Amino acid sequence: MSKHQKDLTIEKLMDKVKTYITDNEELSIIDKAYKYAYEKHFGQKRLTGEDYIIHPLNVAYILTRINADYETISAALLHDVVEDCNVSVEEIESNFGHNIAVLVDGVTKINKLKMSGTTEALINNQRKIIVGLSEDVRVIIIKLADRLNNMQTLFVHSEKKQKVTARETLDILTPIADRLGINSIKQDLEEYCLRYLNPEEYYDIVEKLNATKTQRDNSVAKMIESVSELLSKHDIKHEIFGRSKSIYSIYKKLEKGKRFSEIYDLLALRILVETEQDCYQTLGIIHSKFRPKPKRFKDYIAMPKTNMYQSLHTTVFGIDGQLYEIQIRTYDMDRVAEYGIASHWSYKEKGSVKATMQNEMEQKLQFFRAIMDLKKEQENPEEFVNTVKKEIFQNTIYVFTPLGDVIELPNGSTPIDFAYKVHTNVGDKATGAIVNSNMVPLDYKLKSDDIVKIITSNNSAGPSREWLSFVQTTHAKTKIKAFFNKVNKEENIKKGEDILSKELRKQKISNDDFYDVERFKKLLSELKFNSANELYGNLGSGKILINAVMDTYLKKEVSKEEKILSKAIKGSQKQSSSNSLIDVAGIDDIKINLASCCNPVLGDRIVGYITKGYGVTIHRMVCPNVSNLNERLIEVKWNNFEGKLPTNILVRTSSDNNSLINIISKAANNDIPVRKFNSHHSKEDDAIEMTVLVNNKEQLLKLMNDIKMIPEVTDVERLIK
Ligand code: MN
C-alpha cells in the first residue's frame, strides 16, 4: 500500500516522470505548473503541518504510477489553485492552455459538490453526477489520486471525519475506479477505507499476515523456483512474482464466513510471459506437474472482465501440498490489470489517446447510469458495493460474433440488442437471427457463450416498433427511436409542405412569387431557418404557425396600438439561474439552469438533465426534448423560494376583435408582469405568444383560466419550443 511522502520534491517527481515522458517541452510545462502552484500555495499549510504544495506533489506522484500524460500531471499539480488560491480558470487557460484548464476546472467542480449520500438513491445520484460532469475522463482519474492522497493523510482528522470520508470513498469513488479498471489506485483506496471504517478487523488481518509471513515467503520462494525451472525446461521466457493478496480482499472473504486458513490465495504467484499462446502453454505445463483444484480455473483471456481485465487463474496443490493461486498473463495484460483505462497512456496508440479513453469510459460507466433505471429500493448503503459487483458479474452475459469477437450485454438481451451493439446498420436492417446454428425469434433471450449471427436485408423497411417492447439495452432503444424520429421528420417535412402550398393557394400567391430565389432566401433568414426543409419540418410539427410564416412573408405592418402596448410592457428582471431554486438530491453547489424550451415554474413536475462540463438543466417532465434521454436524467425538487420565473403561453383568439388589451389587463390584475409578446394574424384567428413572469404554477393556471374567460379567446396553452 502506497504511503504519503512528506518530503516529496519536484526533483523526485521529475525523475519518475522522465522514466516515461521524454519530450522536453512537455517536461517544461510540468515544471512550470509546479512553480506556479508553489507560488500560489506559498504560505498555506495543511492540517498535517506540511507546506500545502506537498499535497499536489503527492497527487501528481500517484499519477505517475499509471504513466499519466503531461497534461494530467500538470493539472494534478494545479488542481487546488482555483479552489484555494482565488485563481480563475481563465488564468490557468492563458498560462497552460485549454486542455489543462478544463482538467483543473473539472476537478474543482467535483470537489465543490458536497456529497452527503445516506441512501442508495443519493449515492447513485452522486456517482452519476461525477461521471456526467466529467467532460474528460482524466478529471476522474485526478480526482481518484487526489482522494487517495487525502486518505493517506486522513489520520490528522477526527474519527468522525475519517469515517465519513472513508464511507464516501468506498460508496462513490472505488466503484468508479473498479469500473475503469484502475486497480493500482482502487486497492489502495479500499485498504485505507477499511483501516478507518473497521480498524479492529483491519489490524487483526495485518497481524495474522505478519505472523505467517516468514513461513509463507519460504513456501512461495520454493514454489517459484520449482515452476521457473519447469518453464525454462520448455523454453518459455517468464518472470514469476510472489503476490500478496490485498488486505481488503481478505477482509471481504472473511466477511463471507471463510476462515483465515482457508483463503488459499494467501499463497499466490503471478507469472508474466510474452504471448497469449505462452499463457495457455504455461497453464498446461503447470497442470501436468501440479494437480489443479477442480472448478478453480478461470479463463479471463477468452472472456475478459468488463473492466478489460485479462488473465488465466488456477489453483493447484503445490510442492508441499499447500494450495497456490496462480495468475498467468502477458506483460500487456498485466499493465491493463493495473492501469485499466489509463493503460492507453502506455500503449502510445495512434490517434487521440484522450478520445479513446473517453469513449471507453462512456462504455464502462454506462452501468452507473443504467443502474438508476433499476430503481431498486435499497436502504442499506453498506450493501451497495456488493450490489455493484452482483450487477456487473451476474447481470452481464458474453456472447460471440461468428468471427469470435466478444460482445458484452446485460442479462435478458435479445438478438436485436446484439445487432445494435455491433452496428446501427445491422440493427436497422435485421430480419432474423441464428444462435448456435439455430434460427431463433428476434425476442429470444441470449445466454453467455451463444454465438450469434444476425441476418440482414437491404430491403428491410427498418426496425419494428414492437422491438421497443423487448430490447434490454438503452443503446438499442435509443437507436430504434432515432430511426423513427428520422421517419417522423420526413413525414413532418411532407406535412409542412402541404400546409404551405394550401395556404399559398388560399391567399392566391403563386409559387413563382413565393419561391422567388432572393425573396425566399430572405424569408428563411428572417425566420432563422437554414433550409426549406427546416421550414417545412417546423411547420409540419407545429413548432411554427403558418400565420407567422405568412406575416413575415407579407411583412405585415405592426399596428400602432401594438406598438404602444409593447412600450407599456415592462422589461422585468433577468432570468434567475441560482441553485437556491432547485434541490438536486444530496448535492450542493451545482450549477442549475432552467430550460428555455419548456420554461418550468415553481410547482411544475420537473426533471434534471446533466450537461457535460456544466451542471444540471431543469426541464418540465412533459418536455419532449428530454423524453429520450434517460441516461443523463436525475431527480430534482423545487426549493421553496419567492420570486418570479418566466414562462411562455400561447393564446388563440378569433380574429375580429383585438383582445390584447383584455389579456394584458388580466395579467395586470393577477400581478403578473408580461415580459414580451408576439402576435400572428390571419383571417381565421390570431395567435399571441407571450412571456409572463409568475410566482408559481398555481398563479399561472389562474391567469390562463382568466384569459380563457375572455369571450374572443378560443384557447390558451403553455408553449414548449
Ligand atoms: Mn486536493
XYZ file of C-alpha atoms and ligand atoms in Angstrom, residues 55 79-80 146, ligand 1:
5
model
C -0.311 17.571 -1.402
C -5.709 21.041 -9.063
C -6.292 23.083 -5.897
C -6.492 13.420 -5.014
Mn -6.712 18.231 -3.430
